[in-house]
Short mmCIF file of C-alpha atoms and ligand atoms in Angstrom, two decimals:
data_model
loop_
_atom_site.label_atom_id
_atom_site.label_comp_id
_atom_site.label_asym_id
_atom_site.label_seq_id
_atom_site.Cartn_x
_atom_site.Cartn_y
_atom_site.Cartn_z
CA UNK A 1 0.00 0.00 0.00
CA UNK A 2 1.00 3.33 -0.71
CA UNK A 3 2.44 5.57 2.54
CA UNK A 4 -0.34 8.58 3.05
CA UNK A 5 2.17 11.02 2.53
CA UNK A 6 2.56 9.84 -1.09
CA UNK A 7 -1.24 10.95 -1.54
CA UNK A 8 -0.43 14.70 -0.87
CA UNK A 9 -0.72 17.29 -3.59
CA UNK A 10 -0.21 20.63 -3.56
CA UNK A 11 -2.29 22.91 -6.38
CA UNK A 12 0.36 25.57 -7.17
CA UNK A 13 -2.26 28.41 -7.00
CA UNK A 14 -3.45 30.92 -5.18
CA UNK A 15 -6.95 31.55 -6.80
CA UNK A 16 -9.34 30.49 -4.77
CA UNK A 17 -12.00 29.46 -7.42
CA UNK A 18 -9.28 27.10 -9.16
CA UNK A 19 -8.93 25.39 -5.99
CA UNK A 20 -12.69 25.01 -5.39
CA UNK A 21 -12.81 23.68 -8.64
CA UNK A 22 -9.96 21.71 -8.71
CA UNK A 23 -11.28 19.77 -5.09
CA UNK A 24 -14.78 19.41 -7.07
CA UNK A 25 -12.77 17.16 -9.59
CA UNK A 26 -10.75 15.13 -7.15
CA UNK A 27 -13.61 13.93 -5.34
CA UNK A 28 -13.95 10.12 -4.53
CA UNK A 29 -9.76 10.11 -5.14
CA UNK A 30 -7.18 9.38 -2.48
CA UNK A 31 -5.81 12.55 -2.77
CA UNK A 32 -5.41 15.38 0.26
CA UNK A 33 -5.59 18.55 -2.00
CA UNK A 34 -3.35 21.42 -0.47
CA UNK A 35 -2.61 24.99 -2.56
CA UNK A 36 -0.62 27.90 -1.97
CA UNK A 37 -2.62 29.04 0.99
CA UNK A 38 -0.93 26.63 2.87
CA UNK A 39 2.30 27.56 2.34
CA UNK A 40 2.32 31.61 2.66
CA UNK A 41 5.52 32.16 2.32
CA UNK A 42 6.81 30.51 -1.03
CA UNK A 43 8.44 32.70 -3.41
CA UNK A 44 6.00 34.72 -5.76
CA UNK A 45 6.30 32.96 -9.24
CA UNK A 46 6.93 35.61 -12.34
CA UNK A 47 4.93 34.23 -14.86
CA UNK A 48 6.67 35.38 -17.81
CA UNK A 49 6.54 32.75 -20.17
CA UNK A 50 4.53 33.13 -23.84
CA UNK A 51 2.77 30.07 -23.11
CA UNK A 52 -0.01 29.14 -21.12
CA UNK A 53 1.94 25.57 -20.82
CA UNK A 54 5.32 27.69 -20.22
CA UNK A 55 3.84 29.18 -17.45
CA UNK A 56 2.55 26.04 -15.66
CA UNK A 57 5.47 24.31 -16.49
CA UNK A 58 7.30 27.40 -14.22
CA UNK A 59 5.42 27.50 -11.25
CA UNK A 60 5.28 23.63 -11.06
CA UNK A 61 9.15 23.76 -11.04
CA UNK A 62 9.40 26.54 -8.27
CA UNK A 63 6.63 25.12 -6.48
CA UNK A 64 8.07 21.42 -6.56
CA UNK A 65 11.62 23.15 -5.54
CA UNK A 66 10.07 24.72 -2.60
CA UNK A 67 7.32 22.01 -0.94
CA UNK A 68 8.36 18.89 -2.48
CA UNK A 69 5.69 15.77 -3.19
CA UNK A 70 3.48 15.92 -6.20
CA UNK A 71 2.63 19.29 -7.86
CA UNK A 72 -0.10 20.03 -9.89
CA UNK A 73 0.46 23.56 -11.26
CA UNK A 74 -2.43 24.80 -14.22
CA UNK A 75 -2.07 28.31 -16.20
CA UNK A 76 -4.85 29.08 -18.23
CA UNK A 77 -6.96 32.20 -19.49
CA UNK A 78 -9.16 33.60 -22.11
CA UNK A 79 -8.41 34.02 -25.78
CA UNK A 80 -10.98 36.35 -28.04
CA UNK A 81 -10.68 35.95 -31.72
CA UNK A 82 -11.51 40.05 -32.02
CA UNK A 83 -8.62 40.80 -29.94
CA UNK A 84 -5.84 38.18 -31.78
CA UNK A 85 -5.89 35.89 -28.63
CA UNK A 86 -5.80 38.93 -25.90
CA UNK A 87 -5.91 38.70 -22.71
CA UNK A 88 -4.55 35.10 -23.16
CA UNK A 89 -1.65 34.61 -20.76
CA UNK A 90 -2.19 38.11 -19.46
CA UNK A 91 -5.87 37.60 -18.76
CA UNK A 92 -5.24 37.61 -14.38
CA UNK A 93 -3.92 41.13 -14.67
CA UNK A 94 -5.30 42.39 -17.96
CA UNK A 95 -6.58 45.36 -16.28
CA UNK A 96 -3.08 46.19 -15.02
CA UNK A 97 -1.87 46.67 -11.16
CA UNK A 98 -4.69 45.73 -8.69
CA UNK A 99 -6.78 44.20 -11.55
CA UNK A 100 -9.99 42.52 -10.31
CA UNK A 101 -12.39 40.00 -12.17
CA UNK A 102 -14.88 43.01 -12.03
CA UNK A 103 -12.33 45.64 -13.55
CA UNK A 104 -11.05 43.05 -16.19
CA UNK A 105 -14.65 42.37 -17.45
CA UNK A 106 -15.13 46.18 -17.73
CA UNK A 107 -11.90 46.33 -19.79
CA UNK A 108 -12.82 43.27 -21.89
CA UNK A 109 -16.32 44.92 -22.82
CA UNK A 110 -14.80 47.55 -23.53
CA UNK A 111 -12.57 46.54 -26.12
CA UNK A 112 -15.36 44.96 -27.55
CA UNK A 113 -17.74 47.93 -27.40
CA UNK A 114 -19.47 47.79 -31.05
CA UNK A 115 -18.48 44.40 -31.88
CA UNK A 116 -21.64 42.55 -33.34
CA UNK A 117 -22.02 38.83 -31.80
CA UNK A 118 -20.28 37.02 -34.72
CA UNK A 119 -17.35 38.59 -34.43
CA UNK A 120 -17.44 37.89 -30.26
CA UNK A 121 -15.70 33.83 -30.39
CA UNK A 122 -13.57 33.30 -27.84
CA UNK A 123 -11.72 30.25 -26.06
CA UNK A 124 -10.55 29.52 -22.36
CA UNK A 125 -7.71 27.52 -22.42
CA UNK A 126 -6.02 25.58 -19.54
CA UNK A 127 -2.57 23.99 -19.34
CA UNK A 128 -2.34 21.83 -16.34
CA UNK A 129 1.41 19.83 -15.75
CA UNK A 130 1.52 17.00 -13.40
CA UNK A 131 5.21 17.14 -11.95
CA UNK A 132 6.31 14.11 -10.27
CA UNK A 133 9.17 14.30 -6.99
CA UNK A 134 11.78 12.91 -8.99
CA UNK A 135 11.53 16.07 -11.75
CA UNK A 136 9.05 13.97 -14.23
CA UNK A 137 6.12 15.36 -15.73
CA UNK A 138 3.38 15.25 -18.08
CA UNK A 139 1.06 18.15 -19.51
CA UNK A 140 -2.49 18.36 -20.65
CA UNK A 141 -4.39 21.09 -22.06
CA UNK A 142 -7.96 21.20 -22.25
CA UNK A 143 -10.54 24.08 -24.11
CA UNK A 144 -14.14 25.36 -23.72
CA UNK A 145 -15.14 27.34 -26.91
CA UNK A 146 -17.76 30.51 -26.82
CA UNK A 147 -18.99 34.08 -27.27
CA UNK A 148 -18.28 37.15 -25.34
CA UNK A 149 -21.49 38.63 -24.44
CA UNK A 150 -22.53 42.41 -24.24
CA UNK A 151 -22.84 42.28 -20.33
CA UNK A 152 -21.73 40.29 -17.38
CA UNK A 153 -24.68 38.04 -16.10
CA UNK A 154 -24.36 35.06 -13.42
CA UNK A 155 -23.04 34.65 -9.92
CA UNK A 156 -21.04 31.55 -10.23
CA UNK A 157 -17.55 30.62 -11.42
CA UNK A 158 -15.01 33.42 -11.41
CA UNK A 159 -12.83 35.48 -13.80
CA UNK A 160 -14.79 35.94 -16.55
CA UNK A 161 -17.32 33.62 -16.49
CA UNK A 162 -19.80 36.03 -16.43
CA UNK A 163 -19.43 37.21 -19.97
CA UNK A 164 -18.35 33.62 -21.55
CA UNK A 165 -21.60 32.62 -23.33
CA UNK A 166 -21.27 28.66 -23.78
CA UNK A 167 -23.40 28.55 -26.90
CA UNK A 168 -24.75 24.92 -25.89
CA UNK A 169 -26.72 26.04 -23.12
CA UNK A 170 -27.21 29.78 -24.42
CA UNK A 171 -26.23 31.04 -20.94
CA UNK A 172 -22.99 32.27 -19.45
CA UNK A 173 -20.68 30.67 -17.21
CA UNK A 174 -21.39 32.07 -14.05
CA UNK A 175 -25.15 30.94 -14.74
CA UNK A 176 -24.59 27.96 -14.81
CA UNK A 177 -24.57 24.64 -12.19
CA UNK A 178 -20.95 24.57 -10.73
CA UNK A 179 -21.08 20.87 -11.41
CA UNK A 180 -21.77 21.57 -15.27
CA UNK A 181 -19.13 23.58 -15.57
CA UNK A 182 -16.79 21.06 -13.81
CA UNK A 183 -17.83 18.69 -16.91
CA UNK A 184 -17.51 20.97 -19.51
CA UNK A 185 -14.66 23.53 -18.72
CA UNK A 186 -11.20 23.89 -20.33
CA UNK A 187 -9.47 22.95 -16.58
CA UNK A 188 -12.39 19.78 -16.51
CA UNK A 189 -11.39 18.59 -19.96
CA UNK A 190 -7.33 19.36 -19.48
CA UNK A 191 -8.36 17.72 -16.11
CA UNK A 192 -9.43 14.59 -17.24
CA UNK A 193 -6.65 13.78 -18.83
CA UNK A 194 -4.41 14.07 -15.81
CA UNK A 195 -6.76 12.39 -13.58
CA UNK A 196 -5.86 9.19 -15.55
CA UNK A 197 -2.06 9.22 -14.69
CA UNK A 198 -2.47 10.68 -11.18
CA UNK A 199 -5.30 7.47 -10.23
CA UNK A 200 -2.28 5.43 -11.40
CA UNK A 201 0.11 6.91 -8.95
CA UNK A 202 -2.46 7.72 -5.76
CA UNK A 203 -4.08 3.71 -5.95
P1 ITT B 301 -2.67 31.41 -9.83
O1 ITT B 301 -1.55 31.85 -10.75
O2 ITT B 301 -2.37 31.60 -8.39
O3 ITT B 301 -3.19 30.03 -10.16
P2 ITT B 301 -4.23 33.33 -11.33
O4 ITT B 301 -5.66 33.82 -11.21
O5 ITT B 301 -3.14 34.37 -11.45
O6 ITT B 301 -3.95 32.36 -10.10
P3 ITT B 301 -3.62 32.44 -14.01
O7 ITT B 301 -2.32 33.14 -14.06
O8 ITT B 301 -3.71 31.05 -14.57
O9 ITT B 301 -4.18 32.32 -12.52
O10 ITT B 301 -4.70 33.38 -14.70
C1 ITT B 301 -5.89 32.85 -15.07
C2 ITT B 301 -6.89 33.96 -15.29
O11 ITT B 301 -7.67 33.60 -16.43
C3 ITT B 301 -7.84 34.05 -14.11
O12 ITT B 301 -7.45 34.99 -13.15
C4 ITT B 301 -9.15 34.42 -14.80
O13 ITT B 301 -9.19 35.81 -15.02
C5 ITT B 301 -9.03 33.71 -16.16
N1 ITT B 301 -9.62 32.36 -16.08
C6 ITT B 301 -8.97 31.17 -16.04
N2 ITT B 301 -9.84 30.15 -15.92
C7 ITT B 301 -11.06 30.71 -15.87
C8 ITT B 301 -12.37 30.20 -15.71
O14 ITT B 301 -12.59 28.90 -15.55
N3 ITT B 301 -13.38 31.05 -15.69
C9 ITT B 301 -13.18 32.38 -15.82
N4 ITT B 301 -11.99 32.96 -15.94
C10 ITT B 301 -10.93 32.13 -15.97
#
């Protein structure tokens, strides 16, 4: 049998809906899901790769370095068509120093200001690396394709859920069940895939 200890992973993040959503997809696994909270006083990570997979691939390392045990470390963002991929890896602080999810929506719509519907596709995209203690890893990426819509509407999720239309269900986001975004969601499909290798290694 594996020892306990071996069934400790830390999330490399900080953002608090990630981890919510992140324990929502470990549930029924042998896994004891810490994040950054509980260690306050790792290094802050400067995300300056051009990748979202870059990016993950950095704070894994760093993390890994500092805690030790099994890292899962996931960068990921938003990507409109209109705006050649923007906010993309930038899409945390796209409304510069002390950007909120409120302020970054307000910038986002207004970018878009005028821009008919068709012209409104957009992506969030997740890159998620499962880093191993001895240095290993594997990557997944996963993708949820809509429309930004003209206002923010919905309570649930976070970022910019609010004005990601998911053309499926005609609603945004944040109006729809947590648990149906936890099936359908860039992190839930990039998810998946990792879930595979890390059922191997938590039996
Ligand atoms: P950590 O680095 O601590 O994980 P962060 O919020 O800075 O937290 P990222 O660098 O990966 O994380 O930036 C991701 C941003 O992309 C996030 O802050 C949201 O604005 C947006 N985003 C990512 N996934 C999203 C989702 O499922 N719904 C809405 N917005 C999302």
């Amino acid at each position: 049998m594996t020892e306990p200890e071996n069934h400790k992973i830390v999330f490399a993040s900080k953002n608090r809906g990630k981890i919510r959503e992140l324990n929502a997809l470990l549930e029924g696994m042998n896994v004891n899901l810490l994040s950054l909270h509980d260690y306050p006083d790792v290094p802050s990570i400067v995300e300056d790769g051009n990748t979202f997979l870059e990016n993950a691939l950095k704070k894994a390392r760093v993390i890994s370095e500092y805690t030790g045990g099994t890292i899962i470390a996931d960068d990921s963002g938003l990507e409109v068509d209109y705006l050649e991929g923007a906010p993309g890896i930038h899409s945390a602080r796209y409304s510069g120093a002390g950007a909120t999810d409120e302020r970054n929506i307000r910038k986002l719509l207004e970018e878009l200001d005028g821009v008919p519907t068709e012209k409104r596709g957009a992506a969030f995209r997740c890159a998620l690396v499962l880093y191993r203690t001895d240095g290993t890893f594997e990557t997944f990426e996963g993708k949820l394709e809509g429309i930004i819509a003209l206002k923010p509407t919905g309570s649930e999720g976070f970022g910019y859920d609010p004005v990601f239309i998911v053309p499926e269900y005609g609603k945004t986001v944040a109006q729809l069940d947590p648990e149906i975004k936890n099936r359908i969601s860039h992190r839930a499909i990039a998810f998946a895939k990792l879930k595979k290798s890390l059922q191997e290694q938590v039996r």
